[in-house]
Structures are given as structure tokens and as C-alpha cells.
Coordinates of C-alpha atoms in Angstrom, one line a residue:
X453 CA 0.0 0.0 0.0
X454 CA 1.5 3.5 -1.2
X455 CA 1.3 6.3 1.4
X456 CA 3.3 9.2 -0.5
X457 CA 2.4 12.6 1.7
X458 CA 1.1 14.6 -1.2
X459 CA 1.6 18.2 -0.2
X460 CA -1.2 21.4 -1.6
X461 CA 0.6 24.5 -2.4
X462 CA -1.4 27.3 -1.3
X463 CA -1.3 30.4 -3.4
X464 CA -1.6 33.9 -2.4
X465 CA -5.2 35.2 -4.1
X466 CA -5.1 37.3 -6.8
X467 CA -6.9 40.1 -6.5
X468 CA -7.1 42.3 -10.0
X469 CA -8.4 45.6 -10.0
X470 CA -12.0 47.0 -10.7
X471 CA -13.4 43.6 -10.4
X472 CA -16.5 43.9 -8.8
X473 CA -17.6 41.5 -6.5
X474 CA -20.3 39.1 -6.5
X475 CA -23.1 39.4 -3.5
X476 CA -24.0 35.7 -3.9
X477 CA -20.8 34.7 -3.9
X478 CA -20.1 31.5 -1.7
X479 CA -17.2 30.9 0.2
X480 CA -14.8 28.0 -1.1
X481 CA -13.6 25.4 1.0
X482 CA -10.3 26.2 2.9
X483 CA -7.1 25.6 1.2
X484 CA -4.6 23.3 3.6
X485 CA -1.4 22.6 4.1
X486 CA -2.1 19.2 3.5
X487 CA -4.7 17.0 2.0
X488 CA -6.1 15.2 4.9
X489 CA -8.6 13.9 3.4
X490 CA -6.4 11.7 1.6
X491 CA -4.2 10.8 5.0
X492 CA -7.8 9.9 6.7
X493 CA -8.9 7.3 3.8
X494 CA -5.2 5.7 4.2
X495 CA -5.5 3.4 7.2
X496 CA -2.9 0.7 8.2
X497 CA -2.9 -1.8 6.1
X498 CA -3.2 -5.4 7.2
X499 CA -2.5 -8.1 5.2
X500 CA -3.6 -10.8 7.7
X501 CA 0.1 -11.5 9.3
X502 CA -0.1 -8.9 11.4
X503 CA -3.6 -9.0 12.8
X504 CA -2.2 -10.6 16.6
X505 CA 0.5 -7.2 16.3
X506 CA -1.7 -4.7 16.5
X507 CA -4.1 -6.3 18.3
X508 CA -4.6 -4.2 22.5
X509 CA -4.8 -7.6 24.0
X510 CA -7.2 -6.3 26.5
X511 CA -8.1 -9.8 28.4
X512 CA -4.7 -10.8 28.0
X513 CA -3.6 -7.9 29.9
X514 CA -6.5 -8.0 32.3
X515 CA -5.7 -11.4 33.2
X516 CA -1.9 -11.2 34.1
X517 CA -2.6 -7.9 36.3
X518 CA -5.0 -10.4 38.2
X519 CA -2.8 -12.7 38.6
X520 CA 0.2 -10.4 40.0
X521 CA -2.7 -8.6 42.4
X522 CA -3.9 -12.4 43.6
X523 CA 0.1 -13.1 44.4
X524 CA 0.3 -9.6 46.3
X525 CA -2.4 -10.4 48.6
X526 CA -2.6 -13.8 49.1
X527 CA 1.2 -15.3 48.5
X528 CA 3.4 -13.0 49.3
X529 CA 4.6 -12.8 52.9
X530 CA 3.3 -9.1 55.0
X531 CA 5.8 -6.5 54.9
X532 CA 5.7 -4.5 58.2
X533 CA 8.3 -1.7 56.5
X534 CA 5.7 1.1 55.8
X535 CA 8.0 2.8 53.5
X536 CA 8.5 -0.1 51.5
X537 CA 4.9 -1.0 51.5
X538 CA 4.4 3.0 50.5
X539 CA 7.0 2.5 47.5
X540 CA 5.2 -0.2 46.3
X541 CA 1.9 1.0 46.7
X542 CA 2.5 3.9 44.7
X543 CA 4.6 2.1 41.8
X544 CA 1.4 -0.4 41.7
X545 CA -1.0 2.5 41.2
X546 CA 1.0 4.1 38.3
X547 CA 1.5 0.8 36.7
X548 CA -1.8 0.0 36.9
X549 CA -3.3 3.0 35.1
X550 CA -0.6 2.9 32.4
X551 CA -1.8 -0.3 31.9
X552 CA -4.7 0.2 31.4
X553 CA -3.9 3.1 29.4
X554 CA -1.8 1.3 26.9
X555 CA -4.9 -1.2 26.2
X556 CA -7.9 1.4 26.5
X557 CA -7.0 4.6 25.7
X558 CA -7.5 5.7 21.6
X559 CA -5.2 5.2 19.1
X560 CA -3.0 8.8 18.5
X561 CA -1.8 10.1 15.3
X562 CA 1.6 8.1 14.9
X563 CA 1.3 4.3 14.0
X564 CA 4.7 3.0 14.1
X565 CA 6.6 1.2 15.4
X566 CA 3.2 0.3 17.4
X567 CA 0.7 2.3 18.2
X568 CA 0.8 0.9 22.4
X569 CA 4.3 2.5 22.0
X570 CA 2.3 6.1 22.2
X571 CA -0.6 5.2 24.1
X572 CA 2.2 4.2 26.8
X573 CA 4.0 7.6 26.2
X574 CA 0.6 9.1 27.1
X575 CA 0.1 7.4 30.3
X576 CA 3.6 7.7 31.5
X577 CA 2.9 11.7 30.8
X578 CA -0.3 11.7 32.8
X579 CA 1.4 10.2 35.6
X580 CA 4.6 12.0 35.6
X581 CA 1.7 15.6 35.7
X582 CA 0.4 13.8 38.4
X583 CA 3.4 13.5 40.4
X584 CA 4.0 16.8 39.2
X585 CA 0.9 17.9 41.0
X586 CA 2.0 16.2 43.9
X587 CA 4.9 17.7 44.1
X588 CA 3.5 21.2 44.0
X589 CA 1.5 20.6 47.1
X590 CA 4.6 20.2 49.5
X591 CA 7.1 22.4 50.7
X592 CA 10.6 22.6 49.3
X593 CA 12.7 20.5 51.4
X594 CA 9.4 17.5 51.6
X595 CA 9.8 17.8 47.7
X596 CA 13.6 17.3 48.1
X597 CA 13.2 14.4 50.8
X598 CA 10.5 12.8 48.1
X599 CA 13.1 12.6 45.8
X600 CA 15.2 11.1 48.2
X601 CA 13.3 8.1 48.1
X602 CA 13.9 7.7 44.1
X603 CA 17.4 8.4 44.6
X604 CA 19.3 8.4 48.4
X605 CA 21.9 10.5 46.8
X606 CA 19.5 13.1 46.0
X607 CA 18.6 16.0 48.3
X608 CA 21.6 17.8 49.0
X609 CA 22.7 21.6 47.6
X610 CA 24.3 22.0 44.2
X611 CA 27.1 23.9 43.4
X612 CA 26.3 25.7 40.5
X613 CA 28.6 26.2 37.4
X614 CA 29.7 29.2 36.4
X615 CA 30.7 29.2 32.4
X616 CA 31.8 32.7 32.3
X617 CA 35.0 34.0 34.2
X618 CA 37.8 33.9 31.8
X619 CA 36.3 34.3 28.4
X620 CA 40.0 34.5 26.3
X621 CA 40.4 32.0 23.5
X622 CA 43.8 32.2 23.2
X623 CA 45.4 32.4 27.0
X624 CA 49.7 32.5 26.6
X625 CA 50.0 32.5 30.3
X626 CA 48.7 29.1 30.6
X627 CA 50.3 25.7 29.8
X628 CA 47.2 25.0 27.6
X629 CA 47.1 28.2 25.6
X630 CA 43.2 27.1 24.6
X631 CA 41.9 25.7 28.5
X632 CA 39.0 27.7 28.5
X633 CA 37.9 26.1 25.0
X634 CA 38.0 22.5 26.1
X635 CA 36.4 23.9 30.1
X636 CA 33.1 23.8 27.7
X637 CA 33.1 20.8 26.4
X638 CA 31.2 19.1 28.6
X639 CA 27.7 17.2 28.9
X640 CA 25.8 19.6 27.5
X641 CA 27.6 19.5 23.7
X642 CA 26.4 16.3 22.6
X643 CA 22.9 17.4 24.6
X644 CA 22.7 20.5 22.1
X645 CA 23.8 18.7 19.0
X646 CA 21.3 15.5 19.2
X647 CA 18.8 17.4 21.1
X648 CA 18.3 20.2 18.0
X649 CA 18.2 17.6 15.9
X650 CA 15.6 15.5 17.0
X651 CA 13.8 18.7 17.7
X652 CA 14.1 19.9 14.1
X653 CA 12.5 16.7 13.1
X654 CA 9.8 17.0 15.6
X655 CA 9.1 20.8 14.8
X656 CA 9.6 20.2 10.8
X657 CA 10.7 24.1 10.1
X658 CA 14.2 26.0 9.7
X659 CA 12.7 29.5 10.6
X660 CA 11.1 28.5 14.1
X661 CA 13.7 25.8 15.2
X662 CA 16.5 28.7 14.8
X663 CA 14.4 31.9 15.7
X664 CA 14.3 29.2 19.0
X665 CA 17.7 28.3 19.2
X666 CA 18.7 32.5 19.3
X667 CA 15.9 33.3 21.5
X668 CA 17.3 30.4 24.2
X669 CA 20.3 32.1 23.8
X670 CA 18.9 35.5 24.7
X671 CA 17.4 33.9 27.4
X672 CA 20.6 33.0 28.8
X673 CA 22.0 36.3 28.6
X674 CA 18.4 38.0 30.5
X675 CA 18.6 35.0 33.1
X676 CA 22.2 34.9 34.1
X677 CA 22.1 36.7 36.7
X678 CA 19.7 34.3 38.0
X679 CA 21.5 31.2 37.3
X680 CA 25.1 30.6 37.6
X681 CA 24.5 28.0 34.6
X682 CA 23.6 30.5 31.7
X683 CA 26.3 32.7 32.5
X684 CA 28.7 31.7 29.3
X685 CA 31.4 33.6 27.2
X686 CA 30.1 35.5 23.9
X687 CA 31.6 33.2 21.6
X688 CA 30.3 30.1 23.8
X689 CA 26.6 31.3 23.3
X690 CA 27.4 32.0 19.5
X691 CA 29.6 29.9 18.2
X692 CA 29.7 27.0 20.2
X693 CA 26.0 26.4 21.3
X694 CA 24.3 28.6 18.5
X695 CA 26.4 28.2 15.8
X696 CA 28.2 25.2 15.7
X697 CA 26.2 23.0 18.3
X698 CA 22.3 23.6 17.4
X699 CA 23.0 25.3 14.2
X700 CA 24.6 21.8 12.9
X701 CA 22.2 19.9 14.8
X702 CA 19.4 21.9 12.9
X703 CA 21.4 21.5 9.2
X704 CA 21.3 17.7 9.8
X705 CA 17.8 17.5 11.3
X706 CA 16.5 19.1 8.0
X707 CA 18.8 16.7 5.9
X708 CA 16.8 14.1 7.8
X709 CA 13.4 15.7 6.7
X710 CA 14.2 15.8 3.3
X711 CA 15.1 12.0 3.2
X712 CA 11.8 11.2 5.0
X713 CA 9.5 13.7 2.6
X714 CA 11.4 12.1 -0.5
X715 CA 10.8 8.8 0.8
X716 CA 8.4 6.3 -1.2
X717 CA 6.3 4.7 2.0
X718 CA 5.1 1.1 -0.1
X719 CA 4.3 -1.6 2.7
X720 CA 4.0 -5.2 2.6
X721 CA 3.4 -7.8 5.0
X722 CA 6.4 -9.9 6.4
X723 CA 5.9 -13.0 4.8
X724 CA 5.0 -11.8 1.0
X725 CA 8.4 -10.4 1.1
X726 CA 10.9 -13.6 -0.1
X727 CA 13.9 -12.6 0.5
X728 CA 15.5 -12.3 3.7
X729 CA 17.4 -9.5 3.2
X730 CA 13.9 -7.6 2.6
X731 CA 11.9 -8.9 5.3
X732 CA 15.4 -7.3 7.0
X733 CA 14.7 -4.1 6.1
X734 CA 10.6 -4.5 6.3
X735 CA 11.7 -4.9 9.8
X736 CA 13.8 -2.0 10.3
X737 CA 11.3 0.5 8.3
X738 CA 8.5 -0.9 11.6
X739 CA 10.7 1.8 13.6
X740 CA 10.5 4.6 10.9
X741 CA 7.5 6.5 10.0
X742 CA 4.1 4.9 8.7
X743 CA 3.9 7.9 6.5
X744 CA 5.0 11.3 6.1
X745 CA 3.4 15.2 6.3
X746 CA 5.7 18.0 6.1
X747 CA 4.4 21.0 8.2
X748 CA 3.7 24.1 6.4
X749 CA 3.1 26.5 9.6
X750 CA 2.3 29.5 7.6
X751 CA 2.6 31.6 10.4
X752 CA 2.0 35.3 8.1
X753 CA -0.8 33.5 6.0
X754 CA -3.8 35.1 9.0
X755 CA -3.8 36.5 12.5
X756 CA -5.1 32.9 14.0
X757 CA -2.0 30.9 12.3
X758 CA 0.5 33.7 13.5
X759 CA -0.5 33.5 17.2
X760 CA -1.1 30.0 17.3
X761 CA 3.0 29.8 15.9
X762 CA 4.0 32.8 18.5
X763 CA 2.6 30.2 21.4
X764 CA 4.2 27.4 20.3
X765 CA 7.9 29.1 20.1
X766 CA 6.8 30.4 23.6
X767 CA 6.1 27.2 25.1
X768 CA 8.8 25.5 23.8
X769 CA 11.2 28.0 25.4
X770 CA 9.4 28.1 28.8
X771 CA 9.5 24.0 28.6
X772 CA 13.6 24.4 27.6
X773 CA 13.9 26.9 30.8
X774 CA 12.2 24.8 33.3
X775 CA 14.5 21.9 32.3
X776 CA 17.3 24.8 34.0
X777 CA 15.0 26.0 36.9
X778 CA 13.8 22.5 37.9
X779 CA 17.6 21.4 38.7
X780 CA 17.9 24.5 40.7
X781 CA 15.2 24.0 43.0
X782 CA 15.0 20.4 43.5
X783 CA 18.9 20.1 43.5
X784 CA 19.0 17.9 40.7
X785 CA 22.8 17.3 39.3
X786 CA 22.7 18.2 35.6
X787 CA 24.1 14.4 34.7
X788 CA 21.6 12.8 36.7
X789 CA 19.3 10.4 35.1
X790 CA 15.8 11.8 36.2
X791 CA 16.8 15.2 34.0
X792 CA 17.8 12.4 31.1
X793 CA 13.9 10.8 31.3
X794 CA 12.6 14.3 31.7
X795 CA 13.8 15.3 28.1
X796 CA 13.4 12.1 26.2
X797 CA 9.4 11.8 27.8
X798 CA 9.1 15.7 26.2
X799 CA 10.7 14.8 23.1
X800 CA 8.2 11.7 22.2
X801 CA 5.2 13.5 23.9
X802 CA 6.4 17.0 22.2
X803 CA 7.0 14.8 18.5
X804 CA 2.8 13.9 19.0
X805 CA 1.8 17.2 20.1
X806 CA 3.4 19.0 17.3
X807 CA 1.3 16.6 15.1
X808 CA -1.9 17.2 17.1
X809 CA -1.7 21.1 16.7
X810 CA -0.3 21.1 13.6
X811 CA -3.9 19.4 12.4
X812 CA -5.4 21.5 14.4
X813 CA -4.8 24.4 12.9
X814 CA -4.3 22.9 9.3
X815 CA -7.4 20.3 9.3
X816 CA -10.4 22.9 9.1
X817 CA -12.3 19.0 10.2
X818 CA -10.8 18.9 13.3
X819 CA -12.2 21.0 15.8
X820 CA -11.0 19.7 19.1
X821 CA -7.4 20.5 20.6
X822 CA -5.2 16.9 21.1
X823 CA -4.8 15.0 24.4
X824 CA -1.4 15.2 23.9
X825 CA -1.0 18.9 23.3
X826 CA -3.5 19.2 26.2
X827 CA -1.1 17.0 28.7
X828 CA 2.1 19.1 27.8
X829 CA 0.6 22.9 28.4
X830 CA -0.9 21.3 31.8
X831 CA 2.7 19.8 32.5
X832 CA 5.0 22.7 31.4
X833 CA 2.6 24.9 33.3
X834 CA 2.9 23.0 36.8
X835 CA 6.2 22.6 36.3
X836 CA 6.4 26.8 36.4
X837 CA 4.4 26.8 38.9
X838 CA 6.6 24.7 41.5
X839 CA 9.7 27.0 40.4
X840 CA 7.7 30.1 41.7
X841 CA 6.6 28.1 44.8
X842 CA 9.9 26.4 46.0
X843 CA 12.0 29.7 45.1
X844 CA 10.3 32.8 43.9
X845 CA 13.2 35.0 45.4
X846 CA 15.5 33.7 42.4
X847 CA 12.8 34.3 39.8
X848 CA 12.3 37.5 40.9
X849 CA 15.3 39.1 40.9
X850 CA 15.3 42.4 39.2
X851 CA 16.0 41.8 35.0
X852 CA 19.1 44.1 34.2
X853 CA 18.3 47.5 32.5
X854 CA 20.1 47.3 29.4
X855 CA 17.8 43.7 28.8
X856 CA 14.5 45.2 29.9
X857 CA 14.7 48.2 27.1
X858 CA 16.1 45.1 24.9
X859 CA 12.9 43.0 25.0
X860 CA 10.6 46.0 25.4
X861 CA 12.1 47.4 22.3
X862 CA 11.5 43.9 20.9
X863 CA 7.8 43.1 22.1
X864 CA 7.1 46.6 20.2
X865 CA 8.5 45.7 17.2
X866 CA 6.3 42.4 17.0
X867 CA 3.2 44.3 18.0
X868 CA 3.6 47.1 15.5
X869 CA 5.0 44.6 12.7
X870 CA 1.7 42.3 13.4
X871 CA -0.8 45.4 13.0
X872 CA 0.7 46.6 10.0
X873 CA 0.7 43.0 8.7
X874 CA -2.6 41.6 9.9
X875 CA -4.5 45.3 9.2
X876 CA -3.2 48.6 8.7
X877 CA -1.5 46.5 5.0
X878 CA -4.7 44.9 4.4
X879 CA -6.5 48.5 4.4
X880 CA -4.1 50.2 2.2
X881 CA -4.9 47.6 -0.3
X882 CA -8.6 47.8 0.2
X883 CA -8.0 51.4 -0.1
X884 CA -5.5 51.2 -2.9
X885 CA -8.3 49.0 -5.0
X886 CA -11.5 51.1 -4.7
X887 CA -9.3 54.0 -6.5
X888 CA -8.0 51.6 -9.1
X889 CA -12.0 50.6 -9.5
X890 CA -13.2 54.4 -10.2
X891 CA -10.7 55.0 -12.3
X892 CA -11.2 51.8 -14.6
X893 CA -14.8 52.8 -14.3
X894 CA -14.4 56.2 -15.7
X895 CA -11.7 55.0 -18.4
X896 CA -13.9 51.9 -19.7
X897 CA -17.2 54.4 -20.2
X898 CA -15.4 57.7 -21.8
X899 CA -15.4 60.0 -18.3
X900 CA -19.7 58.5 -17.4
X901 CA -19.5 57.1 -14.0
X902 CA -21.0 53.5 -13.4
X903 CA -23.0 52.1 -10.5
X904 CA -20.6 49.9 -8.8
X905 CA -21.2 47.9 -5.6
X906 CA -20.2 49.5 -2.3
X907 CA -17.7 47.6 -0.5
X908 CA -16.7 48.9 3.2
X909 CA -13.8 48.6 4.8
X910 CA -15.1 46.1 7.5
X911 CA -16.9 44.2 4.8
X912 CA -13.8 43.7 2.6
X913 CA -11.6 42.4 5.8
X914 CA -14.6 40.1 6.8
X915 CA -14.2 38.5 3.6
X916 CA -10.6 38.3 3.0
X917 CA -10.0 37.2 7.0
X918 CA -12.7 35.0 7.6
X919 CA -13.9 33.9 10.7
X920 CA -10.5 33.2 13.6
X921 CA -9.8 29.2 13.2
X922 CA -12.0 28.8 10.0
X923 CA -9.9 29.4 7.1
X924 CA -6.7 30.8 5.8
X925 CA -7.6 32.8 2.3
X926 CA -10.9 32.1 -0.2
X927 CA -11.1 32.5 -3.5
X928 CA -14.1 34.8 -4.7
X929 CA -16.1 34.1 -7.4
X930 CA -15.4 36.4 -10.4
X931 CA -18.5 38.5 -11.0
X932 CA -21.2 38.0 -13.1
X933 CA -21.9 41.9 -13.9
X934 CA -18.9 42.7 -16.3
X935 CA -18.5 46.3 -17.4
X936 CA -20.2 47.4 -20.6
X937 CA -18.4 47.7 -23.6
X938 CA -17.3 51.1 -25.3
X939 CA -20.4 52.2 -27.4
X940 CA -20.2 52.2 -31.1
X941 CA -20.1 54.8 -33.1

């Protein structure tokens, strides 16, 4: 079964002048990014080999978490150790409900390798906001002794590093002329190269993925004074993390894109492949992509699509800064483990949300906002909220001068550039094409002025915006009424 992404290109409409417009005209269905109504007629394909894969295995499931629970309480000898019995208690509970998740809850947008794989990344997100949550209702030092239990080496004050000082490239005083270069290299290199590039892959644009990776980096420089951590050398934000680190992570995560959009997606069961070195690769493809849509954000196309874009780059920076402030407060070591989990649970939950909104915004058929997407703006959010909680003196700290006039300056620039985009351009047309109209008028009946439909201001952006969330641009009928010829002499 072929599943090539076929991708609409969207044109700009073409408005000529002195065209008059038609009061019955009707509105033409929204132009997408992609057609989904092709993606939506293209289910998995099952050629009868595969029917006990993909199959939840509900009773299966049901029946082996019965058994387990019938050992627990009737087998295995009483504990007395209340911690322990806590411990378990609490590990049973989550299991239980991702359990059940992974064999009840719907089916998300991504298919392969198998569709339990993301029902499981659901659950596991649903419990890690709801230990979240639980967090948020203690005090500092119980949220600290909580993580004790995970981790007996946990709980004890961090001693911040600072990347600044001595900023020299070349230092002649010291038996390594270039120490302060290879100071850097550190965990966080490989972290910035692999992470950019799964994230380009998961955000599937060059513009917002390195408008991101400069804004983190601005970040760094507004926030240093609050964190030890983001205080780095000029050429280490630059040139190491923006340039070399994310900017190469970004080149070869768009590589990747290419290779995946270009890529014919033809499957076939396992065993009507015959030779082995094909059923190899059938194998290997189960952990690629089922199919493929490239996003086409379109963030100037209307004044929906550019906020809805705005958010997401906003949330995705808030989400990269909590990873920062959560270490701080809960005195997490940047190499432990838990901060590993942490970023590969948002990278797989980010990689379906980006899908979810991305049809939510495209796909004028899907009116309600993902589960996914839902989960991560409730966990990013609570995850703010326990930085103000456990240490709202650090967050608070006065924002230097010289960066407060920096973003000011900045937030006006947006706000001015999106009314002149969204409005004050789209009048100036309007404007600009009711002269145009008298003047054809005049010229096509030799100086004698023609009744021509009135079209207001208000009217005129109705049309051409549309209602918020419906469409992005709609063609108008040409008119019916044409202007009448020169008369003959």
C-alpha cells in the first residue's frame, strides 16, 4: 500500500483591480497545508500476518494484572516496612493506570513502530503531571526528601557552574594556551547537538527551530544573573551552542526531513516479502514512520495561524527553561538520570503534540485540541508553577536595565510589525483598489460614472480574513456583472 504525503501548495489570491464583486458569492472550502482527506482514507494496512501485532490484548492484559494482584495479597509474605509497603503502593498505582492506558485509551496520530508504543507515552505523561501535581502541594525540602526516596543521593545543595570568568580563546599564560575552550566541552555539547536535531525533526521548520535556538540564547543572557549555569562567554553562546552545536544539529535535522518527505512509504506484509534480506529491512522501516506530512506553519498566512505559531515558540522556550530552573530547586545534578527521562518523555510527547496542533490548525475538520498537546501545556505549566513556589526570590530578581529596554524594544516591534501585517497592510490595499475601481470605471465608459457595488472597509476584511480558526484565504467568485463595452459609433 502506497502512502506518498502529497503536499497542496497554497497560493496567495489574486486580487485584479476593478473587479466587482459578487453578493451571492459562496465561500470555497479552505485551502490546507495538507490533504487530509487523503491521509484519513489511508489506514494501516493489514495483510492478515499482522492481525495478533496490532491487536490491545485487552483480556490478556487483564488477566496477568490479576494474577500479580492475587500473588500480592494472598502469596506473598506481609511486609511491616511502611515505606516499602508506600514504595510499592504507589509504583502499583501508576503501573496500573498505564496499563490500562496502553490497552484502552485511543489510538494517537503516529502508527509506528506500534501504536501501544504512544498510548504508553501518554500514560507515562499523565502520571509523571500527576506526580508533578503532587509535588506542587509540599514544601521545598518534603519535595527534596521525596526525591530522596527515588534516589538516596539526592537532596543535597548543588554547586552551580559558572561558564563565564575567563572568556579568552587564546590564553599564553597558561600551559594550555586554549583551557577555557576545552572547560566547555562538557555534557551539555552532545545534549545541544542531538537534542536540535531530533527537535528539528519534531518541529519540521528551519525559521522556528532557529528563531528558537537565538531566543534560548537570549534567554541565557536576560537569566544569568539568576542562574550561575547561563552565565557563558560570547563566543560560547554564538559559536559553540548557537552556531556550531544547534546550528549543525538543525542543518542535519532538516537533511533528515528531506530524506523522510522524498521517501516512497510502499508496505507489505512480512511474509509476501521472499527474500531475507527484505523482510530485514521491512523490519527496520517498523521503527521509521508509517507515512509522512511535512508542516507548512504558515505563520504570516492570518492573524489565528500567526498567534497559534507565536505560542508554540513560547512554550517550547518556557519548557527548555524549566529543564534549568527545575535542577535548581530540586537540587537535581545536571548528569543525573531523572533530568535524562525528563527530556526524552518531552521529546516523544512533544513529537505527537506537534502533530496534534499542527492538524489542528491545518485540518479545518478537526475542531477539538489533542490530548497530547493538552497534557504538555498542563505539565509545562505546573512545572512553572513549582519553580515560583519552592524559590520565587531567584525568579524575581530584578531583570538588568540594558535587557529590559532590549525585550521591550523587541515586544514593540512584534506588535507594530503584526498590525501593519494583519490590518493597517490589508486596508491600504482595500483602499488602494477602490481607487484603481473608479478610475477603470471612468476610463472603460469615456469619463460616465457607473454604478458599482459598495464595499466597506469592514466588509472587505470580513471576507478576506474569515472567521479566527476557519480558514486561511478564499477565492471569490469572479463576477457576473462585467462592465459594458465602449459604445459604437
Amino acid at each position: 500500500m502506497a502512502l506518498n504525503s502529497e503536499i497542496i501548495r497554497y497560493e496567495e489570491v489574486n486580487e485584479r483591480s476593478g473587479d466587482e464583486l459578487d453578493h451571492n458569492w459562496r465561500q470555497s472550502p479552505p485551502q490546507t497545508a495538507h490533504d487530509w482527506e487523503a491521509y484519513k482514507m489511508a489506514n494501516v494496512f493489514d495483510d492478515g500476518t499482522q492481525t495478533y501485532f496490532w491487536r490491545a490484548h485487552t483480556l490478556t492484559v487483564l488477566f496477568l494484572m490479576t494474577c500479580a494482584l492475587i500473588y500480592v495479597a494472598i502469596f506473598e509474605p506481609i511486609s511491616d516496612d511502611t515505606n516499602y509497603n508506600i514504595k510499592r503502593g504507589i509504583i502499583a498505582c501508576a503501573l496500573t493506570f498505564i496499563l490500562v492506558g496502553v490497552t484502552q485509551i485511543p489510538d494517537g496520530p503516529f502508527r509506528r513502530p506500534h501504536p501501544a508504543l504512544w498510548r504508553f507515552v501518554f500514560s507515562v505523561s499523565v502520571v509523571y503531571e500527576l506526580a508533578l501535581i503532587f509535588i506542587l502541594f509540599q514544601t521545598p525540602n518534603d519535595a527534596r526528601k521525596f526525591l530522596k526516596h527515588i534516589d538516596p543521593n539526592l537532596g543535597k545543595p548543588l554547586e552551580e557552574r559558572d561558564y563565564g570568568g575567563n572568556c579568552k580563546l587564546y590564553d599564553p599564560d597558561a600551559s594550555d594556551p586554549f583551557h577555557n575552550i576545552w572547560d566547555k566541552f562538557d555534557v551539555f555539547i552532545p545534549s545541544h547537538f542531538f537534542g536540535w536535531w531530533l527537535k528539528t525533526i519534531i518541529i519540521r521548520d528551519w525559521w522556528l527551530c532557529t528563531v528558537n535556538s537565538v531566543m534560548f540564547e537570549l534567554l541565557e543572557y536576560t537569566l544569568e544573573h539568576q542562574l550561575p549555569n547561563f552565565s557563558e562567554c560570547w563566543w560560547d553562546h554564538w559559536i559553540l551552542d548557537a552556531l556550531l552545536c544547534n546550528g549543525l544539529g538543525i542543518y542535519c535535522g532538516m537533511k533528515t526531513l528531506t530524506y523522510l518527505s522524498m521517501k516512497p512509504y510502499n508496505w507489505r506484509g512480512l511474509w509476501d516479502i521472499p527474500t531475507y534480506r527484505g523482510k530485514l529491512k521491512r523490519i527496520v522501516a517498523q521503527f521509521g514512520p508509517h507515512g509522512w506530512i511535512q508542516f507548512d506553519w504558515r505563520p504570516t498566512s492570518s492573524l489565528d495561524r500567526w498567534i497559534s505559531v507565536l505560542l508554540i515558540a513560547f512554550v517550547t522556550l518556557v519548557a527548555e527553561l524549566n529543564t534549568f530552573y527545575l535542577k535548581f530547586v530540586l537540587w537535581l545534578e545536571p548528569p543525573h538520570y531523572l533530568n535524562m527521562v525528563r527530556l526524552v518523555l518531552l521529546l516523544f510527547v512533544g513529537a505527537v503534540c506537534l502533530r496534534e496542533t499542527f492538524q489542528y490548525l491545518d485540518d479545518p475538520d478537526t475542531k477539538k485540541f489533542g490530548r497530547q498537546s493538552w497534557v504538555i501545556l498542563t505539565i509545562v505549566t505546573t512545572e512553572f508553577l513549582i519553580i515560583a513556589k519552592f524559590d520565587w526570590n531567584t525568579i524575581t530578581k530584578p531583570v538588568p536595565r540594558h535587557m529590559i529596554w532590549f525585550w521591550v524594544g523587541g515586544a514593540v516591534l512584534l506588535l507594530v510589525w503584526t498590525i501593519w501585517n494583519f490590518f493597517l497592510r490589508r486596508v491600504t490595499k482595500i483602499l488602494y483598489k477602490n481607487t484603481d475601481s473608479d478610475e477603470l470605471a471612468k476610463s472603460g465608459n469615456n469619463g460616465k460614472s457607473v454604478a458599482k457595488p459598495e464595499v466597506t472597509i469592514k466588509q472587505s476584511l470580513g471576507q478576506s480574513n474569515g472567521s479566527i480558526g476557519s480558514t486561511i484565504g478564499a477565492k471569490h467568485n469572479k463576477t457576473s456583472n462585467q462592465l459594458n463595452s465602449k459604445k459604437k459609433k
